[in-house]
Amino acid sequence: KMLSKYVELGFNKSAAGFEVQLNNKAPHNLMIHPLRVVQLKTTLIRDGKQTPLQTHSFVKAIGHDGKPSMPWLATEVVKDTMIKANEKRVVAFEEALKSGDKVEVILGFYVVNPKILKKLDLQDDKELTKFTILKHQYFSVE
């Protein structure tokens, strides 16, 4: 709940589609632990029909020799797409919008990246498999 106070969502319709703006007002990266994964889930709602759009993930993956590994074996950052401190990130979508459409935007996270739950034998832990919502917002297209 505390972190959600520092995150803002924005929306901008363009000729080619639309953009979702993520504004992290926290003085640190959105998530700092390398097992966390943040996801932006977006759904287009048109005439009562919901169409899920591409999910965007933000991670800081650590590893060894350029490949992801467990934290105790890691010696380097192999991928870092996490939303940084005080960063405004724009995610573009190419879906054309019509007047009357709604766009549902959900920004949330997993405590442990679902891709590594089984490797850690944590797939049965309900708290770790849960998607926690930071922000949930609807935007209407005029």
Tab-separated table of N, CA and C in Angstrom:
chain	number	residue	atom	x	y	z
A	1	LYS	N	0.821	-1.196	0.000
A	1	LYS	CA	0.000	0.000	0.000
A	1	LYS	C	0.861	1.254	0.000
A	2	MET	N	1.959	1.202	0.752
A	2	MET	CA	2.810	2.392	0.819
A	2	MET	C	3.422	2.714	-0.535
A	3	LEU	N	3.888	1.698	-1.235
A	3	LEU	CA	4.522	1.921	-2.534
A	3	LEU	C	3.533	2.476	-3.558
A	4	SER	N	2.284	2.051	-3.487
A	4	SER	CA	1.286	2.501	-4.472
A	4	SER	C	1.066	4.007	-4.407
A	5	LYS	N	1.358	4.627	-3.281
A	5	LYS	CA	1.217	6.084	-3.152
A	5	LYS	C	2.212	6.829	-4.039
A	6	TYR	N	3.279	6.154	-4.430
A	6	TYR	CA	4.341	6.796	-5.203
A	6	TYR	C	4.278	6.476	-6.692
A	7	VAL	N	3.240	5.760	-7.094
A	7	VAL	CA	3.110	5.353	-8.499
A	7	VAL	C	1.873	6.014	-9.102
A	8	GLU	N	2.039	6.612	-10.275
A	8	GLU	CA	0.911	7.208	-10.986
A	8	GLU	C	0.828	6.613	-12.381
A	9	LEU	N	-0.402	6.452	-12.858
A	9	LEU	CA	-0.649	5.975	-14.215
A	9	LEU	C	-1.235	7.111	-15.034
A	10	GLY	N	-0.849	7.174	-16.296
A	10	GLY	CA	-1.402	8.163	-17.212
A	10	GLY	C	-1.762	7.487	-18.520
A	11	PHE	N	-2.495	8.202	-19.354
A	11	PHE	CA	-3.005	7.644	-20.611
A	11	PHE	C	-3.002	8.734	-21.663
A	12	ASN	N	-2.610	8.346	-22.885
A	12	ASN	CA	-2.614	9.297	-23.986
A	12	ASN	C	-2.971	8.563	-25.275
A	13	LYS	N	-4.044	8.981	-25.924
A	13	LYS	CA	-4.445	8.400	-27.202
A	13	LYS	C	-3.645	9.070	-28.311
A	14	SER	N	-3.200	8.265	-29.276
A	14	SER	CA	-2.468	8.802	-30.416
A	14	SER	C	-3.104	8.276	-31.699
A	15	ALA	N	-2.647	8.759	-32.827
A	15	ALA	CA	-3.204	8.319	-34.107
A	15	ALA	C	-2.934	6.834	-34.362
A	16	ALA	N	-1.793	6.338	-33.875
A	16	ALA	CA	-1.408	4.949	-34.132
A	16	ALA	C	-1.867	3.991	-33.037
A	17	GLY	N	-2.428	4.508	-31.958
A	17	GLY	CA	-2.837	3.650	-30.847
A	17	GLY	C	-2.971	4.457	-29.578
A	18	PHE	N	-2.236	4.038	-28.543
A	18	PHE	CA	-2.256	4.783	-27.290
A	18	PHE	C	-1.006	4.461	-26.484
A	19	GLU	N	-0.797	5.272	-25.464
A	19	GLU	CA	0.342	5.090	-24.567
A	19	GLU	C	-0.143	5.073	-23.125
A	20	VAL	N	0.521	4.276	-22.324
A	20	VAL	CA	0.307	4.276	-20.880
A	20	VAL	C	1.586	4.816	-20.259
A	21	GLN	N	1.431	5.830	-19.416
A	21	GLN	CA	2.579	6.400	-18.733
A	21	GLN	C	2.642	5.851	-17.310
A	22	LEU	N	3.833	5.425	-16.921
A	22	LEU	CA	4.099	4.958	-15.561
A	22	LEU	C	5.034	5.969	-14.919
A	23	ASN	N	4.628	6.520	-13.803
A	23	ASN	CA	5.441	7.521	-13.128
A	23	ASN	C	5.788	7.007	-11.736
A	24	ASN	N	7.058	6.637	-11.540
A	24	ASN	CA	7.534	6.173	-10.245
A	24	ASN	C	8.108	7.372	-9.497
A	25	LYS	N	7.376	7.868	-8.522
A	25	LYS	CA	7.814	9.028	-7.744
A	25	LYS	C	8.637	8.632	-6.521
A	26	ALA	N	8.879	7.345	-6.353
A	26	ALA	CA	9.687	6.877	-5.226
A	26	ALA	C	11.159	7.219	-5.469
A	27	PRO	N	11.924	7.440	-4.396
A	27	PRO	CA	13.343	7.759	-4.554
A	27	PRO	C	14.211	6.515	-4.771
A	28	HIS	N	13.592	5.408	-5.150
A	28	HIS	CA	14.314	4.163	-5.417
A	28	HIS	C	13.596	3.429	-6.547
A	29	ASN	N	14.261	2.426	-7.117
A	29	ASN	CA	13.617	1.624	-8.159
A	29	ASN	C	12.294	1.084	-7.633
A	30	LEU	N	11.362	0.831	-8.544
A	30	LEU	CA	10.043	0.362	-8.133
A	30	LEU	C	10.162	-0.895	-7.288
A	31	MET	N	10.977	-1.846	-7.715
A	31	MET	CA	11.295	-3.042	-6.925
A	31	MET	C	12.810	-3.179	-6.948
A	32	ILE	N	13.385	-3.492	-5.804
A	32	ILE	CA	14.841	-3.590	-5.758
A	32	ILE	C	15.345	-5.021	-5.639
A	33	HIS	N	14.496	-5.946	-5.194
A	33	HIS	CA	14.919	-7.330	-5.034
A	33	HIS	C	14.911	-8.042	-6.382
A	34	PRO	N	15.951	-8.794	-6.727
A	34	PRO	CA	16.035	-9.415	-8.056
A	34	PRO	C	15.030	-10.541	-8.309
A	35	LEU	N	14.342	-11.048	-7.292
A	35	LEU	CA	13.334	-12.080	-7.545
A	35	LEU	C	11.977	-11.486	-7.927
A	36	ARG	N	11.790	-10.196	-7.721
A	36	ARG	CA	10.516	-9.539	-8.009
A	36	ARG	C	10.350	-9.320	-9.511
A	37	VAL	N	9.087	-9.305	-9.948
A	37	VAL	CA	8.779	-8.922	-11.321
A	37	VAL	C	7.536	-8.034	-11.286
A	38	VAL	N	7.617	-6.889	-11.951
A	38	VAL	CA	6.501	-5.956	-12.064
A	38	VAL	C	5.865	-6.174	-13.426
A	39	GLN	N	4.527	-6.153	-13.471
A	39	GLN	CA	3.846	-6.324	-14.752
A	39	GLN	C	2.793	-5.249	-14.949
A	40	LEU	N	2.697	-4.816	-16.197
A	40	LEU	CA	1.649	-3.899	-16.638
A	40	LEU	C	0.686	-4.722	-17.478
A	41	LYS	N	-0.541	-4.884	-16.967
A	41	LYS	CA	-1.571	-5.650	-17.666
A	41	LYS	C	-2.611	-4.665	-18.173
A	42	THR	N	-2.914	-4.754	-19.463
A	42	THR	CA	-3.811	-3.795	-20.098
A	42	THR	C	-4.894	-4.544	-20.858
A	43	THR	N	-6.133	-4.062	-20.722
A	43	THR	CA	-7.273	-4.681	-21.388
A	43	THR	C	-8.075	-3.613	-22.119
A	44	LEU	N	-8.404	-3.889	-23.376
A	44	LEU	CA	-9.279	-3.011	-24.162
A	44	LEU	C	-10.709	-3.487	-23.971
A	45	ILE	N	-11.598	-2.580	-23.593
A	45	ILE	CA	-13.019	-2.903	-23.402
A	45	ILE	C	-13.812	-2.142	-24.465
A	46	ARG	N	-14.398	-2.900	-25.393
A	46	ARG	CA	-15.159	-2.307	-26.498
A	46	ARG	C	-16.494	-3.044	-26.622
A	47	ASP	N	-17.583	-2.293	-26.575
A	47	ASP	CA	-18.928	-2.870	-26.701
A	47	ASP	C	-19.139	-4.029	-25.723
A	48	GLY	N	-18.639	-3.882	-24.509
A	48	GLY	CA	-18.816	-4.906	-23.488
A	48	GLY	C	-17.870	-6.094	-23.599
A	49	LYS	N	-17.076	-6.151	-24.648
A	49	LYS	CA	-16.140	-7.260	-24.839
A	49	LYS	C	-14.747	-6.849	-24.363
A	50	GLN	N	-14.133	-7.723	-23.569
A	50	GLN	CA	-12.791	-7.446	-23.050
A	50	GLN	C	-11.738	-8.179	-23.858
A	51	THR	N	-10.735	-7.440	-24.322
A	51	THR	CA	-9.636	-8.013	-25.084
A	51	THR	C	-8.322	-7.721	-24.364
A	52	PRO	N	-7.706	-8.744	-23.752
A	52	PRO	CA	-6.412	-8.512	-23.101
A	52	PRO	C	-5.350	-8.152	-24.142
A	53	LEU	N	-4.546	-7.159	-23.821
A	53	LEU	CA	-3.450	-6.747	-24.692
A	53	LEU	C	-2.138	-7.278	-24.121
A	54	GLN	N	-1.057	-7.019	-24.817
A	54	GLN	CA	0.244	-7.536	-24.399
A	54	GLN	C	0.588	-7.112	-22.974
A	55	THR	N	1.051	-8.062	-22.169
A	55	THR	CA	1.535	-7.780	-20.819
A	55	THR	C	2.998	-7.371	-20.922
A	56	HIS	N	3.343	-6.301	-20.223
A	56	HIS	CA	4.726	-5.825	-20.205
A	56	HIS	C	5.316	-6.106	-18.831
A	57	SER	N	6.492	-6.724	-18.818
A	57	SER	CA	7.159	-7.080	-17.564
A	57	SER	C	8.409	-6.242	-17.371
A	58	PHE	N	8.680	-5.931	-16.117
A	58	PHE	CA	9.851	-5.140	-15.747
A	58	PHE	C	10.600	-5.914	-14.666
A	59	VAL	N	11.873	-6.204	-14.924
A	59	VAL	CA	12.657	-7.040	-14.017
A	59	VAL	C	14.078	-6.504	-13.856
A	60	LYS	N	14.705	-6.975	-12.806
A	60	LYS	CA	16.157	-6.834	-12.654
A	60	LYS	C	16.659	-8.249	-12.446
A	61	ALA	N	17.212	-8.833	-13.500
A	61	ALA	CA	17.677	-10.225	-13.450
A	61	ALA	C	19.180	-10.247	-13.199
A	62	ILE	N	19.557	-11.060	-12.233
A	62	ILE	CA	20.979	-11.226	-11.940
A	62	ILE	C	21.405	-12.619	-12.373
A	63	GLY	N	22.707	-12.778	-12.583
A	63	GLY	CA	23.170	-14.075	-13.047
A	63	GLY	C	24.675	-14.189	-13.045
A	64	HIS	N	25.126	-15.128	-13.876
A	64	HIS	CA	26.552	-15.430	-13.965
A	64	HIS	C	26.881	-15.740	-15.426
A	65	ASP	N	27.983	-15.212	-15.933
A	65	ASP	CA	28.413	-15.412	-17.320
A	65	ASP	C	27.328	-15.042	-18.324
A	66	GLY	N	26.604	-13.962	-18.038
A	66	GLY	CA	25.611	-13.457	-18.976
A	66	GLY	C	24.277	-14.178	-18.974
A	67	LYS	N	24.105	-15.163	-18.090
A	67	LYS	CA	22.858	-15.928	-18.039
A	67	LYS	C	22.237	-15.801	-16.653
A	68	PRO	N	20.894	-15.774	-16.567
A	68	PRO	CA	20.249	-15.684	-15.258
A	68	PRO	C	20.613	-16.880	-14.374
A	69	SER	N	20.725	-16.607	-13.086
A	69	SER	CA	21.015	-17.675	-12.122
A	69	SER	C	20.365	-17.326	-10.791
A	70	MET	N	20.439	-18.245	-9.856
A	70	MET	CA	19.926	-17.993	-8.519
A	70	MET	C	20.791	-16.921	-7.850
A	71	PRO	N	20.202	-16.148	-6.937
A	71	PRO	CA	20.945	-15.031	-6.329
A	71	PRO	C	22.277	-15.429	-5.691
A	72	TRP	N	22.347	-16.599	-5.070
A	72	TRP	CA	23.577	-16.992	-4.391
A	72	TRP	C	24.708	-17.365	-5.359
A	73	LEU	N	24.380	-17.525	-6.656
A	73	LEU	CA	25.397	-17.822	-7.668
A	73	LEU	C	25.727	-16.606	-8.541
A	74	ALA	N	24.911	-15.567	-8.431
A	74	ALA	CA	25.024	-14.419	-9.329
A	74	ALA	C	26.243	-13.559	-9.042
A	75	THR	N	26.812	-13.054	-10.129
A	75	THR	CA	27.950	-12.151	-10.024
A	75	THR	C	27.744	-10.865	-10.816
A	76	GLU	N	26.586	-10.771	-11.504
A	76	GLU	CA	26.353	-9.603	-12.353
A	76	GLU	C	24.856	-9.414	-12.626
A	77	VAL	N	24.527	-8.226	-13.096
A	77	VAL	CA	23.177	-7.949	-13.575
A	77	VAL	C	23.156	-8.322	-15.052
A	78	VAL	N	22.237	-9.202	-15.446
A	78	VAL	CA	22.189	-9.640	-16.846
A	78	VAL	C	21.072	-8.949	-17.628
A	79	LYS	N	20.094	-8.395	-16.916
A	79	LYS	CA	19.014	-7.669	-17.577
A	79	LYS	C	18.387	-6.737	-16.552
A	80	ASP	N	18.167	-5.483	-16.948
A	80	ASP	CA	17.554	-4.542	-16.017
A	80	ASP	C	16.577	-3.639	-16.756
A	81	THR	N	15.297	-4.003	-16.695
A	81	THR	CA	14.243	-3.183	-17.292
A	81	THR	C	13.329	-2.604	-16.206
A	82	MET	N	13.753	-2.730	-14.939
A	82	MET	CA	12.945	-2.241	-13.828
A	82	MET	C	12.771	-0.729	-13.944
A	83	ILE	N	11.630	-0.251	-13.497
A	83	ILE	CA	11.336	1.178	-13.505
A	83	ILE	C	12.176	1.824	-12.405
A	84	LYS	N	12.983	2.786	-12.811
A	84	LYS	CA	13.972	3.392	-11.919
A	84	LYS	C	13.355	4.453	-11.001
A	85	ALA	N	14.152	4.907	-10.047
A	85	ALA	CA	13.739	5.972	-9.135
A	85	ALA	C	13.367	7.221	-9.915
A	86	ASN	N	12.242	7.814	-9.591
A	86	ASN	CA	11.772	9.064	-10.211
A	86	ASN	C	11.671	8.988	-11.733
A	87	GLU	N	11.470	7.798	-12.270
A	87	GLU	CA	11.384	7.631	-13.729
A	87	GLU	C	9.948	7.717	-14.212
A	88	LYS	N	9.800	8.330	-15.382
A	88	LYS	CA	8.535	8.330	-16.107
A	88	LYS	C	8.740	7.444	-17.325
A	89	ARG	N	8.061	6.309	-17.363
A	89	ARG	CA	8.210	5.338	-18.452
A	89	ARG	C	6.937	5.354	-19.285
A	90	VAL	N	7.089	5.310	-20.601
A	90	VAL	CA	5.950	5.274	-21.514
A	90	VAL	C	5.939	3.927	-22.219
A	91	VAL	N	4.776	3.264	-22.199
A	91	VAL	CA	4.598	1.983	-22.878
A	91	VAL	C	3.574	2.200	-23.985
A	92	ALA	N	3.990	1.950	-25.217
A	92	ALA	CA	3.128	2.206	-26.380
A	92	ALA	C	2.386	0.944	-26.812
A	93	PHE	N	1.144	1.135	-27.223
A	93	PHE	CA	0.300	0.071	-27.758
A	93	PHE	C	-0.172	0.494	-29.139
A	94	GLU	N	-0.206	-0.437	-30.085
A	94	GLU	CA	-0.569	-0.114	-31.461
A	94	GLU	C	-2.037	-0.384	-31.774
A	95	GLU	N	-2.855	-0.685	-30.775
A	95	GLU	CA	-4.280	-0.928	-30.995
A	95	GLU	C	-4.994	0.403	-31.217
A	96	ALA	N	-5.711	0.513	-32.339
A	96	ALA	CA	-6.476	1.723	-32.622
A	96	ALA	C	-7.697	1.764	-31.713
A	97	LEU	N	-7.960	2.929	-31.159
A	97	LEU	CA	-9.081	3.093	-30.243
A	97	LEU	C	-10.220	3.846	-30.920
A	98	LYS	N	-11.444	3.551	-30.479
A	98	LYS	CA	-12.645	4.222	-30.982
A	98	LYS	C	-13.316	4.952	-29.829
A	99	SER	N	-14.096	5.944	-30.165
A	99	SER	CA	-14.868	6.654	-29.154
A	99	SER	C	-15.767	5.657	-28.426
A	100	GLY	N	-15.793	5.755	-27.114
A	100	GLY	CA	-16.590	4.835	-26.308
A	100	GLY	C	-15.795	3.669	-25.735
A	101	ASP	N	-14.597	3.435	-26.251
A	101	ASP	CA	-13.741	2.376	-25.701
A	101	ASP	C	-13.294	2.749	-24.291
A	102	LYS	N	-12.981	1.723	-23.523
A	102	LYS	CA	-12.339	1.907	-22.228
A	102	LYS	C	-11.069	1.078	-22.222
A	103	VAL	N	-10.076	1.559	-21.524
A	103	VAL	CA	-8.826	0.825	-21.366
A	103	VAL	C	-8.610	0.625	-19.866
A	104	GLU	N	-8.504	-0.648	-19.474
A	104	GLU	CA	-8.217	-0.988	-18.086
A	104	GLU	C	-6.717	-1.207	-17.959
A	105	VAL	N	-6.109	-0.547	-16.985
A	105	VAL	CA	-4.670	-0.650	-16.774
A	105	VAL	C	-4.423	-1.112	-15.338
A	106	ILE	N	-3.646	-2.185	-15.205
A	106	ILE	CA	-3.295	-2.718	-13.893
A	106	ILE	C	-1.772	-2.817	-13.819
A	107	LEU	N	-1.208	-2.207	-12.795
A	107	LEU	CA	0.222	-2.322	-12.533
A	107	LEU	C	0.368	-3.067	-11.212
A	108	GLY	N	1.106	-4.174	-11.253
A	108	GLY	CA	1.281	-4.973	-10.049
A	108	GLY	C	2.581	-5.754	-10.094
A	109	PHE	N	2.726	-6.668	-9.126
A	109	PHE	CA	3.991	-7.404	-9.053
A	109	PHE	C	3.783	-8.782	-8.443
A	110	TYR	N	4.754	-9.626	-8.691
A	110	TYR	CA	4.879	-10.927	-8.040
A	110	TYR	C	6.077	-10.842	-7.108
A	111	VAL	N	5.949	-11.377	-5.898
A	111	VAL	CA	7.052	-11.389	-4.940
A	111	VAL	C	8.204	-12.233	-5.484
A	112	VAL	N	7.858	-13.342	-6.150
A	112	VAL	CA	8.857	-14.181	-6.803
A	112	VAL	C	8.417	-14.355	-8.255
A	113	ASN	N	9.329	-14.102	-9.169
A	113	ASN	CA	9.054	-14.244	-10.592
A	113	ASN	C	8.463	-15.634	-10.868
A	114	PRO	N	7.276	-15.702	-11.488
A	114	PRO	CA	6.645	-16.999	-11.754
A	114	PRO	C	7.531	-17.968	-12.543
A	115	LYS	N	8.467	-17.445	-13.306
A	115	LYS	CA	9.346	-18.302	-14.107
A	115	LYS	C	10.307	-19.122	-13.249
A	116	ILE	N	10.550	-18.700	-12.004
A	116	ILE	CA	11.512	-19.440	-11.186
A	116	ILE	C	10.896	-20.098	-9.950
A	117	LEU	N	9.581	-20.002	-9.803
A	117	LEU	CA	8.924	-20.618	-8.647
A	117	LEU	C	9.222	-22.111	-8.532
A	118	LYS	N	9.114	-22.823	-9.636
A	118	LYS	CA	9.315	-24.278	-9.607
A	118	LYS	C	10.771	-24.627	-9.268
A	119	LYS	N	11.720	-23.864	-9.817
A	119	LYS	CA	13.132	-24.127	-9.525
A	119	LYS	C	13.424	-24.000	-8.031
A	120	LEU	N	12.680	-23.122	-7.363
A	120	LEU	CA	12.869	-22.922	-5.932
A	120	LEU	C	11.902	-23.769	-5.093
A	121	ASP	N	11.103	-24.604	-5.762
A	121	ASP	CA	10.103	-25.454	-5.113
A	121	ASP	C	9.123	-24.621	-4.279
A	122	LEU	N	8.695	-23.499	-4.856
A	122	LEU	CA	7.777	-22.583	-4.174
A	122	LEU	C	6.429	-22.464	-4.884
A	123	GLN	N	6.185	-23.299	-5.891
A	123	GLN	CA	4.980	-23.184	-6.711
A	123	GLN	C	3.680	-23.393	-5.938
A	124	ASP	N	3.725	-23.987	-4.748
A	124	ASP	CA	2.515	-24.245	-3.959
A	124	ASP	C	2.269	-23.178	-2.886
A	125	ASP	N	3.153	-22.197	-2.804
A	125	ASP	CA	3.004	-21.130	-1.815
A	125	ASP	C	2.080	-20.051	-2.381
A	126	LYS	N	0.869	-19.943	-1.834
A	126	LYS	CA	-0.143	-19.035	-2.379
A	126	LYS	C	0.283	-17.568	-2.318
A	127	GLU	N	0.989	-17.166	-1.286
A	127	GLU	CA	1.429	-15.774	-1.180
A	127	GLU	C	2.429	-15.426	-2.274
A	128	LEU	N	3.278	-16.371	-2.630
A	128	LEU	CA	4.317	-16.099	-3.628
A	128	LEU	C	3.794	-16.186	-5.057
A	129	THR	N	2.689	-16.887	-5.264
A	129	THR	CA	2.125	-17.005	-6.616
A	129	THR	C	1.069	-15.931	-6.887
A	130	LYS	N	0.768	-15.130	-5.888
A	130	LYS	CA	-0.266	-14.104	-5.996
A	130	LYS	C	0.265	-12.861	-6.720
A	131	PHE	N	-0.570	-12.300	-7.603
A	131	PHE	CA	-0.268	-11.035	-8.272
A	131	PHE	C	-0.830	-9.922	-7.398
A	132	THR	N	0.036	-9.050	-6.906
A	132	THR	CA	-0.364	-7.956	-6.024
A	132	THR	C	-0.514	-6.681	-6.842
A	133	ILE	N	-1.683	-6.068	-6.763
A	133	ILE	CA	-1.968	-4.864	-7.549
A	133	ILE	C	-1.480	-3.621	-6.811
A	134	LEU	N	-0.672	-2.820	-7.521
A	134	LEU	CA	-0.243	-1.522	-7.002
A	134	LEU	C	-1.218	-0.427	-7.418
A	135	LYS	N	-1.597	-0.427	-8.687
A	135	LYS	CA	-2.522	0.572	-9.234
A	135	LYS	C	-3.457	-0.102	-10.221
A	136	HIS	N	-4.712	0.339	-10.209
A	136	HIS	CA	-5.739	-0.190	-11.112
A	136	HIS	C	-6.565	1.011	-11.550
A	137	GLN	N	-6.620	1.254	-12.859
A	137	GLN	CA	-7.300	2.443	-13.337
A	137	GLN	C	-7.957	2.184	-14.686
A	138	TYR	N	-9.096	2.837	-14.916
A	138	TYR	CA	-9.787	2.796	-16.209
A	138	TYR	C	-9.638	4.148	-16.879
A	139	PHE	N	-9.430	4.112	-18.191
A	139	PHE	CA	-9.372	5.330	-18.986
A	139	PHE	C	-10.430	5.230	-20.082
A	140	SER	N	-11.234	6.275	-20.242
A	140	SER	CA	-12.283	6.292	-21.260
A	140	SER	C	-11.813	7.076	-22.479
A	141	VAL	N	-12.192	6.561	-23.653
A	141	VAL	CA	-11.806	7.222	-24.910
A	141	VAL	C	-12.988	8.069	-25.375
A	142	GLU	N	-12.750	9.332	-25.588
A	142	GLU	CA	-13.799	10.252	-26.027
A	142	GLU	C	-13.950	10.233	-27.540
